[in-house]
């Protein structure tokens, strides 16, 4: 049976302290349910905080990265998928996830 994949999208460099705290807790809760976390995979903002939260609860994390290598990748990612697609990778994020959660608002998240 395919595992449930929860996509979490949110601000990167402009994430607020509240965004980061909420993302961390969200990651923990996703992992506690046994669900897989999918993010944009970068080492900034919501992507990094939610991944860290999931790993703190022994969760599995997938990062759909914008580039072709590990530059800027979160250290909390278990499975890295390098797309070389920039922000176009968001299509993969949404289509792969069973559910997508926007954590905070920003360009690329809610537009």
CSV table of C-alpha atoms in Angstrom, one decimal:
chain,number,residue,atom,x,y,z
A,1,UNK,CA,0.0,0.0,0.0
A,2,UNK,CA,1.3,3.4,-0.9
A,3,UNK,CA,2.1,5.6,2.1
A,4,UNK,CA,0.3,8.9,2.6
A,5,UNK,CA,2.5,11.8,1.5
A,6,UNK,CA,1.8,15.2,3.0
A,7,UNK,CA,3.3,18.2,1.1
A,8,UNK,CA,4.1,21.3,3.1
A,9,UNK,CA,4.9,24.5,1.3
A,10,UNK,CA,5.8,27.8,2.7
A,11,UNK,CA,8.2,30.8,2.8
A,12,UNK,CA,11.9,30.3,2.4
A,13,UNK,CA,14.2,33.1,3.3
A,14,UNK,CA,11.3,35.4,4.4
A,15,UNK,CA,9.8,32.9,6.9
A,16,UNK,CA,8.7,34.5,10.2
A,17,UNK,CA,9.6,33.0,13.6
A,18,UNK,CA,5.9,32.0,13.8
A,19,UNK,CA,6.1,30.3,10.4
A,20,UNK,CA,9.1,28.3,11.6
A,21,UNK,CA,7.6,27.3,14.9
A,22,UNK,CA,4.4,26.2,13.2
A,23,UNK,CA,6.3,24.3,10.6
A,24,UNK,CA,8.4,22.4,13.1
A,25,UNK,CA,5.3,21.3,15.1
A,26,UNK,CA,3.5,20.4,11.9
A,27,UNK,CA,6.5,18.2,10.8
A,28,UNK,CA,6.4,16.4,14.2
A,29,UNK,CA,2.7,15.7,13.9
A,30,UNK,CA,3.0,14.4,10.3
A,31,UNK,CA,5.7,12.0,11.4
A,32,UNK,CA,3.7,10.9,14.4
A,33,UNK,CA,0.9,9.8,12.1
A,34,UNK,CA,3.3,7.7,10.1
A,35,UNK,CA,2.9,9.9,7.0
A,36,UNK,CA,5.7,10.9,4.7
A,37,UNK,CA,6.7,14.6,4.5
A,38,UNK,CA,7.3,16.2,1.1
A,39,UNK,CA,8.8,19.7,0.8
A,40,UNK,CA,10.8,21.8,-1.6
A,41,UNK,CA,13.9,20.4,0.2
A,42,UNK,CA,15.9,23.5,0.7
A,43,UNK,CA,17.8,24.5,3.9
A,44,UNK,CA,15.8,27.6,4.6
A,45,UNK,CA,12.5,28.6,6.1
A,46,UNK,CA,9.4,26.4,6.3
A,47,UNK,CA,11.1,23.7,4.2
A,48,UNK,CA,13.9,23.2,6.7
A,49,UNK,CA,11.8,23.7,9.8
A,50,UNK,CA,9.1,21.2,8.9
A,51,UNK,CA,11.7,18.6,7.8
A,52,UNK,CA,13.6,19.1,11.1
A,53,UNK,CA,10.3,18.6,13.0
A,54,UNK,CA,9.5,15.4,11.1
A,55,UNK,CA,13.0,14.0,11.7
A,56,UNK,CA,12.7,14.8,15.4
A,57,UNK,CA,9.8,12.4,15.5
A,58,UNK,CA,11.6,9.7,13.3
A,59,UNK,CA,9.6,10.6,10.1
A,60,UNK,CA,10.6,10.1,6.5
A,61,UNK,CA,11.3,13.2,4.5
A,62,UNK,CA,11.4,13.8,0.7
A,63,UNK,CA,12.8,17.0,-0.8
A,64,UNK,CA,11.9,18.0,-4.4
A,65,UNK,CA,14.9,20.3,-5.1
A,66,UNK,CA,15.0,23.1,-7.6
A,67,UNK,CA,18.6,22.4,-8.7
A,68,UNK,CA,20.7,19.6,-10.1
A,69,UNK,CA,22.7,18.9,-6.9
A,70,UNK,CA,22.8,19.1,-3.1
A,71,UNK,CA,23.6,22.8,-3.0
A,72,UNK,CA,21.2,24.4,-0.5
A,73,UNK,CA,19.6,21.1,0.5
A,74,UNK,CA,18.2,20.7,4.0
A,75,UNK,CA,20.2,18.3,6.1
A,76,UNK,CA,16.9,16.8,7.3
A,77,UNK,CA,16.0,15.3,3.9
A,78,UNK,CA,16.1,11.5,3.5
A,79,UNK,CA,15.2,11.3,-0.1
A,80,UNK,CA,16.4,14.0,-2.4
A,81,UNK,CA,15.0,14.4,-5.9
A,82,UNK,CA,17.0,16.8,-8.0
A,83,UNK,CA,14.8,18.4,-10.7
A,84,UNK,CA,16.9,21.3,-12.3
A,85,UNK,CA,13.5,22.9,-12.7
A,86,UNK,CA,13.6,25.9,-10.3
A,87,UNK,CA,10.2,26.8,-9.0
A,88,UNK,CA,8.5,24.7,-11.7
A,89,UNK,CA,9.2,21.8,-9.4
A,90,UNK,CA,6.1,22.9,-7.5
A,91,UNK,CA,4.0,21.0,-10.0
A,92,UNK,CA,5.8,17.8,-8.8
A,93,UNK,CA,5.2,18.7,-5.2
A,94,UNK,CA,1.5,19.1,-5.6
A,95,UNK,CA,0.9,16.1,-7.9
A,96,UNK,CA,2.9,13.8,-5.7
A,97,UNK,CA,1.2,14.8,-2.4
A,98,UNK,CA,-2.0,13.3,-1.2
A,99,UNK,CA,-2.6,16.6,0.7
A,100,UNK,CA,-0.8,20.0,0.5
A,101,UNK,CA,-0.6,22.3,3.5
A,102,UNK,CA,0.5,26.0,3.1
A,103,UNK,CA,2.4,27.0,6.2
A,104,UNK,CA,2.6,30.8,6.1
A,105,UNK,CA,2.0,33.0,3.0
A,106,UNK,CA,4.5,34.0,0.4
A,107,UNK,CA,5.3,34.2,-3.3
A,108,UNK,CA,5.2,30.6,-4.7
A,109,UNK,CA,3.1,29.4,-1.8
A,110,UNK,CA,-0.2,31.1,-2.2
A,111,UNK,CA,0.0,32.7,-5.6
